[in-house]
Amino acid sequence: MLLNASQASSLSKSSMCSDLSRLLLDIFVRFVHHQSECIVRSSLLGFLTSLLVTCASAQVAGFPTTDLSPLAPQLQRQQTESQLRGEQMPSDNVVRASQYHVGPGDVLVIQRLDALAQEEYATVTPENLVLIPRIGMIPVAGMTLDAVRDTIARLYRQRTPNIAVYIGLRRVRSVYVTVQGNVLFPGVYTVPASMRLMTLLRLAMQGNTPQQRTEPEMQRTVQRAFGQIADLTRDEQLLWRDYEFLPPASLRSIVVRHSDGSSEVVDGELALLQPDSPANPYVREGDVVIVPREQVLDQPRITIQGAVARPRTTVYRAGDRLSFLLKLGVGLLPESGAIWLVQGGERIPVRADAQMNLLSEDRELLPGAVVLVERVRPSVSNTGSVRIIGEVQRPGAYPIVQWKTRIREVIEEAGGFTDRAALGLAYILRREQDGSSTLVSPNPYLERLRRLQYTNLLPEDTLRFFIDELARRPLVACDFRACFERGSEDDNVALADGDVIVVPPSPQTVFVYGQVAKAGFVEYAPGKDAEYYIARAGGRTELADHGRERIIKGRNGLWVPLQETTVEPGDRIYVPHPPDEPLGTKLQRLSAYIGIAGGLSGLVFSILSLINFLRTR
């Protein structure tokens, strides 16, 4: 078996110590059984006794005997790997030894800086005991990692005071924690013991499995009940944007019941502000987390509003102070102005830095207290810029005066169009001007339903409306050909800040497809009609539905009959198949025809019978 340098060095030291011990013991036995009474024998016996005691002391003090069997290193490595084997769950933060409670399943690493300097692992047993090499079992129930570390180090110092010992947490255990109450996904969770309470509650609100996270009905429930604004209308966003992932009343009164019968009440607001502190405790095995079902409107509140990063309304708790409420706002926005505390009929000025650290007196808050951060509106500028992309001489960004600079001026400043520019396909993109960019994108389905709230459309029109809404693009109404070739002033539109002007290159082709012999691109020929391109594509097949062909315009996708428009580069010509009808529909139509024919024949027979009757009289 091959050994590396460190293994060979360790084995040589241990071998030398063991061989020396055996040699000294053999010499000692020989001298004891010798019959001579000489002074030399007595001196040698004393010397050998001293050597044996010294060797034994050295082994106890840090030179442990090593099994020289070639399987020993492999067995030790396998034992270490078995302790660390298994899937490791992700952790949400660094473990703080002063806050983390050691429990069954935690793996400790111990390193003694002796001659071998090897790492040894110790796993906490289900009885909350840990077996320390050459020390024995020690109880660790209810102890933090700092306390366990100090206890083990003290025991080693008592045994070998001259050898330094280092103890750490090699791997955290997994624990079962129950979440109950006002959460979307209550139940039992398997999480690492290094996870803190607020991270666990986020899992209970978002779902712990892909199936939970994709159920639309459950997602709508959490958004409505707990203030998630990602799928609400714009009005609901404005009303509920102050919510965190839990209602404020529930967030400030979270109860954690431990397996030993003790319990604690956690202030979730404080835990979110100080996520790495004892305010946001680690979970333990057997914990039951109870999120109360309370209504925020039934309790007094405190609020911070205005030019802050996170406007917030939460439930008032006795002892809340001004510094706490400021921290809920996270930070001041650049446009922030004076800060005021309004409570008890007073309006008190407040000083704070950009990180919302209080610089003035830290007052105790009263129920209903409000911190207002004034917003200084910047001076409005009418200047802006637009971008030009595509076939102009100098594409890029250009300054404009909003709603005054016209499209012709900007194109002229860009050097005009290139020879490859396709004016029939050019367009202008513009941002929505309803202020929605400051909010989370609303649910487009709900927004379309709101637009249909007072409609008088028929059901068939409603389907068409939804199709048009899905295909809607933020375009500016401008015909580039009319503007630049025919001098139309109506199409010489004024530009707004952020507009994007796109001038694509001319494709020089027309695409013909559907029921034609050779579907594909056909080279554009100026002045030719649609029949020319259909013929170039091999002509219509026998299955073509003549008369229903359409030209699909390249710029806006409109479907136009062949005789109502001219063909331009980038257009598409579609030759459809006759509508497919199920056999049942055909039979129903045939039955209707037969019924009509029967009715007509009966009517004719009745008329003839009447005429014949009148003649006979």
Coordinates of C-alpha atoms in Angstrom, one line a residue:
M1 CA 0.0 0.0 0.0
L2 CA 1.4 3.4 -1.0
L3 CA 1.5 6.2 1.6
N4 CA 1.9 9.9 1.1
A5 CA 4.6 12.0 2.9
S6 CA 2.4 13.0 5.9
Q7 CA 1.1 9.5 6.5
A8 CA 4.7 8.0 6.3
S9 CA 5.9 10.6 8.8
S10 CA 3.1 9.9 11.2
L11 CA 3.6 6.1 10.9
S12 CA 7.4 6.4 11.4
K13 CA 7.0 8.4 14.6
S14 CA 4.5 6.0 16.0
S15 CA 6.6 3.0 15.0
M16 CA 9.7 4.4 16.6
C17 CA 7.9 5.1 19.9
S18 CA 6.3 1.6 20.0
D19 CA 9.6 -0.2 19.1
L20 CA 11.5 1.8 21.8
S21 CA 8.9 0.8 24.4
R22 CA 9.1 -2.9 23.5
L23 CA 12.9 -2.8 23.5
L24 CA 13.1 -1.1 26.9
L25 CA 10.6 -3.5 28.4
D26 CA 12.5 -6.5 27.2
I27 CA 15.8 -5.2 28.7
F28 CA 14.0 -4.4 31.9
V29 CA 12.7 -7.9 32.2
R30 CA 16.1 -9.4 31.5
F31 CA 17.8 -7.3 34.2
V32 CA 15.1 -8.2 36.8
H33 CA 15.6 -11.9 36.3
H34 CA 19.4 -11.6 36.4
Q35 CA 21.0 -12.9 39.6
S36 CA 23.8 -10.3 39.8
E37 CA 23.7 -7.9 42.8
C38 CA 26.2 -5.4 41.3
I39 CA 25.8 -1.7 41.5
V40 CA 25.7 -1.5 37.7
R41 CA 22.6 -3.6 37.5
S42 CA 20.8 -1.4 40.1
S43 CA 21.7 1.8 38.2
L44 CA 20.6 0.4 34.9
L45 CA 17.3 -0.7 36.4
G46 CA 16.6 2.8 37.6
F47 CA 17.5 4.3 34.2
L48 CA 15.3 1.9 32.3
T49 CA 12.4 2.5 34.7
S50 CA 12.7 6.3 34.1
L51 CA 12.7 5.7 30.3
L52 CA 9.6 3.6 30.5
V53 CA 7.7 6.2 32.6
T54 CA 8.8 9.0 30.2
C55 CA 7.7 7.1 27.1
A56 CA 4.3 6.3 28.7
S57 CA 3.9 9.9 29.7
A58 CA 4.7 11.1 26.2
Q59 CA 2.0 8.8 24.7
V60 CA -0.6 10.1 27.2
A61 CA 0.4 13.7 26.5
G62 CA -0.2 13.7 22.8
F63 CA 1.6 10.8 21.1
P64 CA -1.1 8.2 20.8
T65 CA -0.2 4.8 19.5
T66 CA -1.2 4.2 15.9
D67 CA -2.3 0.9 14.4
L68 CA 0.2 0.1 11.7
S69 CA -2.2 -2.0 9.8
P70 CA -2.6 -0.8 6.2
L71 CA -6.4 -0.7 6.6
A72 CA -6.4 1.8 9.5
P73 CA -6.3 5.0 7.4
Q74 CA -9.1 3.7 5.2
L75 CA -11.3 2.7 8.2
Q76 CA -10.8 6.1 9.8
R77 CA -11.6 7.9 6.5
Q78 CA -14.8 5.8 6.0
Q79 CA -15.9 6.6 9.5
T80 CA -15.5 10.3 8.9
E81 CA -17.3 10.2 5.6
S82 CA -20.2 8.2 7.1
Q83 CA -20.7 11.0 9.6
L84 CA -20.9 13.7 6.9
R85 CA -22.7 11.6 4.3
G86 CA -26.2 12.8 3.1
E87 CA -27.8 15.7 1.4
Q88 CA -27.0 19.0 3.0
M89 CA -29.9 21.5 3.0
P90 CA -29.2 25.2 2.2
S91 CA -28.8 27.7 5.1
D92 CA -29.9 31.3 5.1
N93 CA -27.1 32.8 7.1
V94 CA -23.8 32.3 9.0
V95 CA -24.2 30.4 12.3
R96 CA -23.7 32.6 15.4
A97 CA -22.2 30.4 18.1
S98 CA -23.6 32.5 20.9
Q99 CA -27.2 32.0 19.6
Y100 CA -27.1 28.5 18.0
H101 CA -28.3 25.6 20.3
V102 CA -26.5 22.3 19.8
G103 CA -28.8 19.3 19.3
P104 CA -29.0 15.6 18.2
G105 CA -27.4 15.2 14.8
D106 CA -25.0 18.1 14.9
V107 CA -21.5 17.0 13.9
L108 CA -18.6 18.7 15.8
V109 CA -15.0 18.8 14.6
I110 CA -12.2 18.7 17.1
Q111 CA -8.5 19.4 16.3
R112 CA -5.7 19.0 18.8
L113 CA -2.4 20.6 17.8
D114 CA -0.3 17.6 18.9
A115 CA 2.3 15.8 16.8
L116 CA -0.4 14.4 14.4
A117 CA -2.8 17.4 14.3
Q118 CA -5.6 15.2 13.1
E119 CA -9.3 16.3 12.9
E120 CA -11.7 14.2 14.9
Y121 CA -15.5 14.2 14.6
A122 CA -18.1 13.9 17.3
T123 CA -21.8 13.5 16.6
V124 CA -24.4 14.6 19.2
T125 CA -26.5 11.5 20.1
P126 CA -30.3 11.5 20.4
E127 CA -29.9 11.7 24.1
N128 CA -28.1 15.1 23.7
L129 CA -24.8 13.6 24.6
V130 CA -21.5 13.8 22.7
L131 CA -18.6 11.3 22.9
I132 CA -15.3 13.2 23.1
P133 CA -12.2 11.1 22.2
R134 CA -10.1 10.3 25.3
I135 CA -12.5 12.3 27.4
G136 CA -15.9 10.4 27.4
M137 CA -19.5 11.4 27.2
I138 CA -20.6 14.9 28.1
P139 CA -24.2 16.3 28.2
V140 CA -25.0 19.2 25.9
A141 CA -28.8 19.6 26.3
G142 CA -29.9 23.3 26.1
M143 CA -26.3 24.5 25.5
T144 CA -25.3 26.9 22.8
L145 CA -22.4 26.2 20.5
D146 CA -20.2 28.6 22.5
A147 CA -21.0 26.8 25.7
V148 CA -20.2 23.4 24.2
R149 CA -17.0 24.7 22.8
D150 CA -15.9 26.1 26.1
T151 CA -16.8 22.9 28.0
I152 CA -14.8 20.6 25.6
A153 CA -11.8 23.0 25.6
R154 CA -11.8 23.1 29.4
L155 CA -11.8 19.3 29.7
Y156 CA -8.9 19.0 27.3
R157 CA -6.9 21.6 29.1
Q158 CA -7.3 19.7 32.3
R159 CA -5.9 16.5 30.7
T160 CA -3.2 18.0 28.4
P161 CA -2.7 21.6 29.4
N162 CA 0.1 22.2 26.9
I163 CA -1.8 21.2 23.7
A164 CA -4.1 23.7 22.1
V165 CA -7.6 22.4 21.1
Y166 CA -10.0 23.9 18.5
I167 CA -13.7 23.0 18.3
G168 CA -16.2 23.9 15.6
L169 CA -19.5 23.0 14.0
R170 CA -18.8 20.8 11.0
R171 CA -22.4 20.1 9.9
V172 CA -25.8 21.3 11.2
R173 CA -28.6 18.9 11.9
S174 CA -32.1 18.8 10.2
V175 CA -35.1 19.4 12.4
Y176 CA -38.9 19.1 12.1
V177 CA -40.8 22.3 12.7
T178 CA -44.5 22.8 12.6
V179 CA -46.1 26.0 11.3
Q180 CA -49.7 26.9 12.1
G181 CA -52.1 29.8 11.8
N182 CA -52.2 32.6 9.4
V183 CA -49.9 31.3 6.7
L184 CA -50.7 30.0 3.2
F185 CA -49.0 26.6 3.6
P186 CA -49.2 25.4 7.2
G187 CA -47.7 22.0 8.0
V188 CA -44.5 20.3 9.1
Y189 CA -41.3 21.4 7.5
T190 CA -37.9 19.7 7.5
V191 CA -35.3 22.5 7.7
P192 CA -31.7 22.9 8.9
A193 CA -31.3 24.0 12.5
S194 CA -29.3 27.0 11.2
M195 CA -32.4 28.4 9.6
R196 CA -33.9 31.4 11.3
L197 CA -37.6 32.0 12.0
M198 CA -38.4 34.6 9.4
T199 CA -36.9 32.4 6.6
L200 CA -39.1 29.5 7.7
L201 CA -42.2 31.8 7.5
R202 CA -41.3 32.9 4.0
L203 CA -41.2 29.2 3.0
A204 CA -44.6 28.8 4.6
M205 CA -46.0 31.7 2.6
Q206 CA -44.4 30.8 -0.8
G207 CA -44.6 27.0 -0.6
N208 CA -41.9 24.5 -0.1
T209 CA -42.4 22.4 -3.3
P210 CA -42.8 23.4 -7.0
Q211 CA -46.4 22.1 -6.9
Q212 CA -47.3 24.5 -4.1
R213 CA -45.6 27.4 -5.8
T214 CA -47.5 26.9 -9.1
E215 CA -51.1 26.5 -7.9
P216 CA -52.9 29.6 -9.2
E217 CA -55.7 29.5 -6.8
M218 CA -53.4 29.3 -3.8
Q219 CA -51.3 32.1 -5.2
R220 CA -54.4 34.3 -5.5
T221 CA -55.3 33.5 -1.9
V222 CA -51.9 34.7 -0.6
Q223 CA -52.0 37.8 -2.7
R224 CA -55.4 38.8 -1.5
A225 CA -55.1 37.8 2.1
F226 CA -51.5 38.7 2.9
G227 CA -50.8 41.8 0.8
Q228 CA -48.7 40.2 -2.0
I229 CA -49.1 42.8 -4.8
A230 CA -47.5 41.0 -7.7
D231 CA -50.9 39.9 -9.2
L232 CA -53.2 42.7 -8.1
T233 CA -54.7 45.6 -10.1
R234 CA -53.0 49.0 -10.0
D235 CA -55.7 50.2 -7.5
E236 CA -55.0 47.3 -5.2
Q237 CA -51.3 47.9 -5.4
L238 CA -51.8 51.4 -4.2
L239 CA -54.0 50.3 -1.3
W240 CA -51.9 47.3 -0.1
R241 CA -48.3 48.1 -1.0
D242 CA -47.6 48.8 2.7
Y243 CA -47.9 45.1 3.5
E244 CA -45.0 42.8 4.1
F245 CA -45.4 39.1 3.4
L246 CA -47.6 38.8 6.5
P247 CA -50.3 41.2 7.8
P248 CA -48.8 43.5 10.4
A249 CA -51.0 42.2 13.3
S250 CA -49.8 38.7 12.7
L251 CA -46.2 39.7 12.1
R252 CA -45.8 41.4 15.5
S253 CA -47.1 38.5 17.6
I254 CA -45.5 35.3 16.4
V255 CA -45.5 32.6 19.1
V256 CA -42.8 29.9 19.1
R257 CA -43.5 27.0 21.4
H258 CA -40.5 24.8 22.1
S259 CA -40.5 21.1 22.8
D260 CA -39.4 21.6 26.4
G261 CA -42.6 23.4 27.2
S262 CA -41.2 26.9 27.1
S263 CA -42.4 29.5 24.6
E264 CA -41.5 33.0 23.3
V265 CA -43.2 35.8 21.4
V266 CA -41.3 37.1 18.4
D267 CA -41.8 40.5 17.0
G268 CA -41.5 39.9 13.2
E269 CA -41.0 43.6 12.4
L270 CA -37.9 43.7 14.7
A271 CA -36.7 40.3 13.3
L272 CA -36.8 41.7 9.8
L273 CA -34.9 44.8 10.8
Q274 CA -32.3 42.7 12.7
P275 CA -32.2 39.4 10.8
D276 CA -28.9 38.3 12.3
S277 CA -29.7 38.9 15.9
P278 CA -31.5 37.1 18.7
A279 CA -34.7 38.9 17.6
N280 CA -34.8 36.4 14.7
P281 CA -34.1 33.1 16.6
Y282 CA -32.9 29.8 15.1
V283 CA -35.5 27.1 14.9
R284 CA -35.1 23.9 17.0
E285 CA -36.4 20.4 16.8
G286 CA -40.0 20.1 17.8
D287 CA -40.7 23.9 17.6
V288 CA -44.3 24.9 16.9
V289 CA -44.6 28.3 15.2
I290 CA -48.1 29.9 15.6
V291 CA -48.9 32.9 13.4
P292 CA -52.1 34.5 15.0
R293 CA -55.1 35.4 12.9
E294 CA -55.7 39.0 13.8
Q295 CA -57.2 42.0 11.9
V296 CA -55.0 45.1 11.6
L297 CA -58.0 47.4 11.6
D298 CA -59.1 46.3 15.1
Q299 CA -55.8 47.5 16.7
P300 CA -54.0 50.9 17.0
R301 CA -51.4 51.4 14.3
I302 CA -48.2 53.4 13.7
T303 CA -47.2 54.6 10.2
I304 CA -44.3 55.9 8.3
Q305 CA -45.1 57.5 4.9
G306 CA -43.7 59.8 2.3
A307 CA -40.3 59.8 0.6
V308 CA -39.0 56.6 2.1
A309 CA -37.9 53.4 0.5
R310 CA -40.7 51.3 2.1
P311 CA -43.8 53.1 3.4
R312 CA -45.1 51.0 6.2
T313 CA -48.1 50.7 8.5
T314 CA -47.9 48.2 11.4
V315 CA -49.6 47.4 14.6
Y316 CA -48.7 49.5 17.7
R317 CA -47.1 47.7 20.6
A318 CA -46.4 49.3 24.0
G319 CA -42.8 50.5 24.2
D320 CA -42.4 51.2 20.4
R321 CA -40.0 54.1 19.9
L322 CA -39.3 56.6 17.2
S323 CA -36.1 54.9 16.1
F324 CA -37.9 51.6 15.5
L325 CA -40.5 53.3 13.2
L326 CA -37.9 55.1 11.3
K327 CA -36.0 51.8 10.6
L328 CA -39.2 50.4 9.1
G329 CA -38.9 52.9 6.3
V330 CA -35.5 51.4 5.4
G331 CA -34.0 54.5 3.9
L332 CA -34.7 58.1 2.6
L333 CA -35.3 58.7 -1.1
P334 CA -33.2 61.3 -2.9
E335 CA -36.2 63.6 -3.1
S336 CA -36.9 63.5 0.7
G337 CA -37.3 66.7 2.7
A338 CA -38.2 67.5 6.2
I339 CA -39.2 64.7 8.6
W340 CA -42.1 65.1 11.1
L341 CA -43.5 63.0 13.9
V342 CA -47.2 63.6 14.3
Q343 CA -48.8 62.3 17.6
G344 CA -50.9 63.5 20.4
G345 CA -51.9 66.6 18.5
E346 CA -48.2 67.7 18.1
R347 CA -46.1 68.0 15.0
I348 CA -42.5 67.4 16.1
P349 CA -39.4 67.8 13.8
V350 CA -37.2 64.8 13.5
R351 CA -33.6 64.5 12.3
A352 CA -32.3 61.3 10.7
D353 CA -29.6 60.3 8.2
A354 CA -30.1 58.5 4.8
Q355 CA -30.1 55.1 6.5
M356 CA -32.9 56.2 8.9
N357 CA -30.6 56.3 11.9
L358 CA -32.2 58.7 14.4
L359 CA -30.1 61.8 15.1
S360 CA -32.5 63.6 17.5
E361 CA -34.4 62.5 20.7
D362 CA -35.7 58.9 20.6
R363 CA -39.3 59.4 21.8
E364 CA -41.7 56.7 22.9
L365 CA -44.6 56.5 20.4
L366 CA -48.3 56.8 21.1
P367 CA -51.0 54.8 19.4
G368 CA -51.7 56.2 16.0
A369 CA -48.3 57.9 15.7
V370 CA -47.3 58.9 12.1
V371 CA -43.9 59.8 10.7
L372 CA -44.2 61.9 7.6
V373 CA -41.2 62.4 5.3
E374 CA -41.9 65.4 3.0
R375 CA -41.2 64.9 -0.7
V376 CA -39.5 67.7 -2.5
R377 CA -40.7 67.7 -6.1
P378 CA -37.8 68.4 -8.5
S379 CA -38.1 71.0 -11.1
V380 CA -39.8 69.7 -14.2
S381 CA -37.6 69.7 -17.3
N382 CA -39.0 69.6 -20.8
T383 CA -35.8 68.2 -22.3
G384 CA -35.3 64.5 -23.0
S385 CA -33.8 62.1 -25.5
V386 CA -34.8 59.5 -28.1
R387 CA -33.0 56.6 -29.7
I388 CA -32.8 55.8 -33.4
I389 CA -32.1 52.2 -34.3
G390 CA -31.5 50.8 -37.8
E391 CA -31.1 52.3 -41.2
V392 CA -30.1 55.9 -40.6
Q393 CA -26.7 57.4 -41.3
R394 CA -25.9 58.0 -37.7
P395 CA -28.0 55.8 -35.3
G396 CA -27.9 56.6 -31.6
A397 CA -29.4 58.9 -29.0
Y398 CA -30.4 62.4 -29.7
P399 CA -31.7 65.2 -27.4
I400 CA -35.2 66.6 -27.9
V401 CA -37.6 69.1 -26.4
Q402 CA -40.5 67.0 -25.3
W403 CA -43.7 67.4 -27.4
K404 CA -42.0 70.0 -29.6
T405 CA -39.3 68.2 -31.5
R406 CA -40.7 66.4 -34.5
I407 CA -39.7 63.2 -36.2
R408 CA -38.4 64.9 -39.3
E409 CA -36.0 67.1 -37.2
V410 CA -34.5 64.1 -35.5
I411 CA -34.1 62.0 -38.7
E412 CA -32.5 65.0 -40.4
E413 CA -30.0 65.4 -37.4
A414 CA -29.2 61.6 -37.8
G415 CA -28.2 62.2 -41.4
G416 CA -31.3 60.9 -43.1
F417 CA -32.2 57.3 -44.1
T418 CA -29.8 54.9 -45.8
D419 CA -30.6 53.3 -49.2
R420 CA -31.7 50.1 -47.5
A421 CA -34.3 51.7 -45.2
A422 CA -37.8 50.3 -45.3
L423 CA -40.0 53.2 -44.5
G424 CA -43.1 51.0 -44.8
L425 CA -41.9 48.9 -41.9
A426 CA -40.5 51.7 -39.7
Y427 CA -42.3 52.5 -36.4
I428 CA -41.9 54.5 -33.1
L429 CA -42.2 52.8 -29.6
R430 CA -43.4 54.9 -26.6
R431 CA -43.6 54.1 -22.9
E432 CA -47.0 54.0 -21.2
Q433 CA -47.9 57.4 -19.7
D434 CA -50.3 56.3 -16.9
G435 CA -47.6 56.2 -14.2
S436 CA -47.7 52.4 -13.9
S437 CA -43.9 52.2 -14.2
T438 CA -43.6 53.2 -10.5
L439 CA -45.6 50.1 -9.4
V440 CA -45.2 46.3 -9.7
S441 CA -46.6 45.1 -13.1
P442 CA -50.3 44.3 -12.6
N443 CA -52.0 41.2 -13.7
P444 CA -52.8 41.9 -17.4
Y445 CA -55.8 39.6 -17.3
L446 CA -57.4 41.6 -14.4
E447 CA -56.7 44.8 -16.2
R448 CA -58.5 43.6 -19.4
L449 CA -61.5 42.5 -17.4
R450 CA -61.7 46.1 -15.9
R451 CA -61.7 47.5 -19.4
L452 CA -64.7 45.3 -20.2
Q453 CA -66.6 46.2 -17.1
Y454 CA -69.0 48.7 -18.8
T455 CA -68.8 47.3 -22.3
N456 CA -71.8 46.6 -24.6
L457 CA -69.9 44.2 -26.8
L458 CA -71.4 40.8 -27.7
P459 CA -69.6 37.6 -26.6
E460 CA -68.1 37.2 -30.0
D461 CA -66.7 40.8 -29.9
T462 CA -65.3 40.1 -26.4
L463 CA -63.1 37.3 -27.8
R464 CA -61.9 39.6 -30.5
F465 CA -61.2 42.3 -27.9
F466 CA -59.0 39.9 -25.9
I467 CA -57.0 39.0 -29.1
D468 CA -56.5 42.6 -29.9
E469 CA -55.4 43.3 -26.4
L470 CA -52.9 40.5 -26.4
A471 CA -51.4 41.8 -29.7
R472 CA -51.4 45.4 -28.7
R473 CA -48.0 47.2 -29.0
P474 CA -47.0 50.6 -27.6
L475 CA -46.7 52.2 -31.0
V476 CA -47.0 55.9 -32.0
A477 CA -49.5 56.5 -34.9
C478 CA -47.1 57.5 -37.6
D479 CA -46.9 56.5 -41.3
F480 CA -43.2 57.1 -42.3
R481 CA -44.0 56.9 -46.0
A482 CA -46.7 59.5 -45.7
C483 CA -44.4 61.7 -43.6
F484 CA -41.2 61.6 -45.6
E485 CA -42.4 60.8 -49.1
R486 CA -45.7 62.6 -49.3
G487 CA -45.0 65.4 -46.8
S488 CA -47.9 64.6 -44.5
E489 CA -47.9 67.0 -41.5
D490 CA -50.3 64.7 -39.6
D491 CA -47.6 62.0 -39.5
N492 CA -44.8 64.4 -38.6
V493 CA -45.5 63.6 -34.9
A494 CA -44.0 65.2 -31.8
L495 CA -41.6 63.1 -29.8
A496 CA -41.5 62.3 -26.1
D497 CA -38.7 61.4 -23.8
G498 CA -37.7 57.8 -24.1
D499 CA -39.2 57.2 -27.6
V500 CA -37.4 54.6 -29.7
I501 CA -37.4 55.0 -33.5
V502 CA -36.9 51.8 -35.4
V503 CA -36.0 51.8 -39.1
P504 CA -35.5 48.2 -40.3
P505 CA -33.7 47.3 -43.5
S506 CA -35.9 46.5 -46.5
P507 CA -36.2 42.7 -46.8
Q508 CA -36.7 42.9 -50.6
T509 CA -38.9 39.8 -50.4
V510 CA -42.5 38.8 -50.1
F511 CA -43.4 35.6 -48.4
V512 CA -46.2 33.5 -50.0
Y513 CA -47.6 30.5 -48.1
G514 CA -50.7 28.4 -47.6
Q515 CA -52.2 26.4 -50.5
V516 CA -49.5 27.2 -53.1
A517 CA -47.2 24.8 -54.9
K518 CA -43.9 26.4 -53.8
A519 CA -44.4 28.3 -50.6
G520 CA -41.5 30.6 -49.6
F521 CA -39.8 33.9 -50.2
V522 CA -40.4 35.6 -53.6
E523 CA -38.1 38.5 -54.7
Y524 CA -39.9 41.8 -54.5
A525 CA -40.8 43.4 -57.9
P526 CA -42.1 47.0 -57.7
G527 CA -45.6 47.6 -59.1
K528 CA -46.5 43.9 -59.2
D529 CA -49.8 42.8 -57.7
A530 CA -50.5 39.8 -55.5
E531 CA -51.4 37.4 -58.4
Y532 CA -47.8 37.9 -59.7
Y533 CA -46.3 36.6 -56.4
I534 CA -48.8 33.7 -56.1
A535 CA -47.8 32.7 -59.7
R536 CA -44.1 32.9 -58.8
A537 CA -44.9 30.6 -55.8
G538 CA -46.1 27.9 -58.2
G539 CA -49.8 29.0 -58.3
R540 CA -52.7 27.8 -56.2
T541 CA -53.2 24.2 -55.5
E542 CA -56.5 22.4 -56.0
L543 CA -57.3 22.8 -52.3
A544 CA -57.0 26.6 -52.4
D545 CA -60.1 28.6 -51.4
H546 CA -60.2 31.2 -54.2
G547 CA -61.4 34.6 -53.1
R548 CA -60.3 34.3 -49.4
E549 CA -56.7 35.2 -50.0
R550 CA -55.2 38.0 -47.9
I551 CA -52.2 40.2 -47.8
I552 CA -50.7 40.5 -44.3
K553 CA -49.0 43.8 -44.0
G554 CA -45.5 43.7 -42.6
R555 CA -45.7 46.8 -40.4
N556 CA -48.9 46.2 -38.5
G557 CA -50.1 42.7 -39.3
L558 CA -53.4 43.8 -40.8
W559 CA -55.2 41.3 -43.1
V560 CA -56.2 43.0 -46.3
P561 CA -58.0 41.6 -49.4
L562 CA -55.8 41.3 -52.5
Q563 CA -57.6 44.1 -54.4
E564 CA -57.6 46.6 -51.6
T565 CA -53.9 47.3 -51.2
T566 CA -50.5 47.1 -52.9
V567 CA -47.8 44.6 -52.1
E568 CA -44.8 46.0 -50.3
P569 CA -41.5 44.5 -49.2
G570 CA -41.9 42.5 -46.0
D571 CA -45.6 41.7 -46.7
R572 CA -47.0 38.1 -46.6
I573 CA -49.6 36.6 -48.9
Y574 CA -51.7 33.8 -47.4
V575 CA -53.8 31.5 -49.6
P576 CA -56.1 29.6 -47.2
H577 CA -57.6 26.1 -47.4
P578 CA -61.4 25.9 -47.4
P579 CA -62.8 25.7 -43.9
D580 CA -62.7 22.1 -42.5
E581 CA -66.1 20.9 -41.3
P582 CA -66.7 17.8 -39.2
L583 CA -68.8 15.1 -40.7
G584 CA -71.5 15.8 -38.1
T585 CA -71.7 19.4 -39.2
K586 CA -72.0 18.4 -42.8
L587 CA -74.8 15.9 -42.0
Q588 CA -76.6 18.6 -40.0
R589 CA -76.4 21.0 -43.0
L590 CA -77.6 18.2 -45.3
S591 CA -80.5 17.5 -43.0
A592 CA -81.4 21.2 -42.9
Y593 CA -81.3 21.4 -46.7
I594 CA -83.6 18.3 -46.9
G595 CA -85.9 19.9 -44.4
I596 CA -86.1 23.1 -46.3
A597 CA -86.6 21.3 -49.6
G598 CA -89.4 19.2 -48.0
G599 CA -91.0 22.3 -46.6
L600 CA -90.9 24.1 -50.0
S601 CA -92.3 21.0 -51.7
G602 CA -95.1 20.8 -49.2
L603 CA -95.8 24.5 -49.7
V604 CA -95.9 24.1 -53.5
F605 CA -98.2 21.1 -53.1
S606 CA -100.5 23.1 -50.9
I607 CA -100.6 26.0 -53.3
L608 CA -101.3 23.7 -56.3
S609 CA -104.0 21.9 -54.3
L610 CA -105.6 25.2 -53.4
I611 CA -105.5 26.4 -57.1
N612 CA -107.0 23.1 -58.2
F613 CA -109.7 23.4 -55.6
L614 CA -110.6 26.9 -56.7
R615 CA -110.8 25.8 -60.3
T616 CA -113.2 22.9 -59.6
R617 CA -115.6 25.3 -57.9

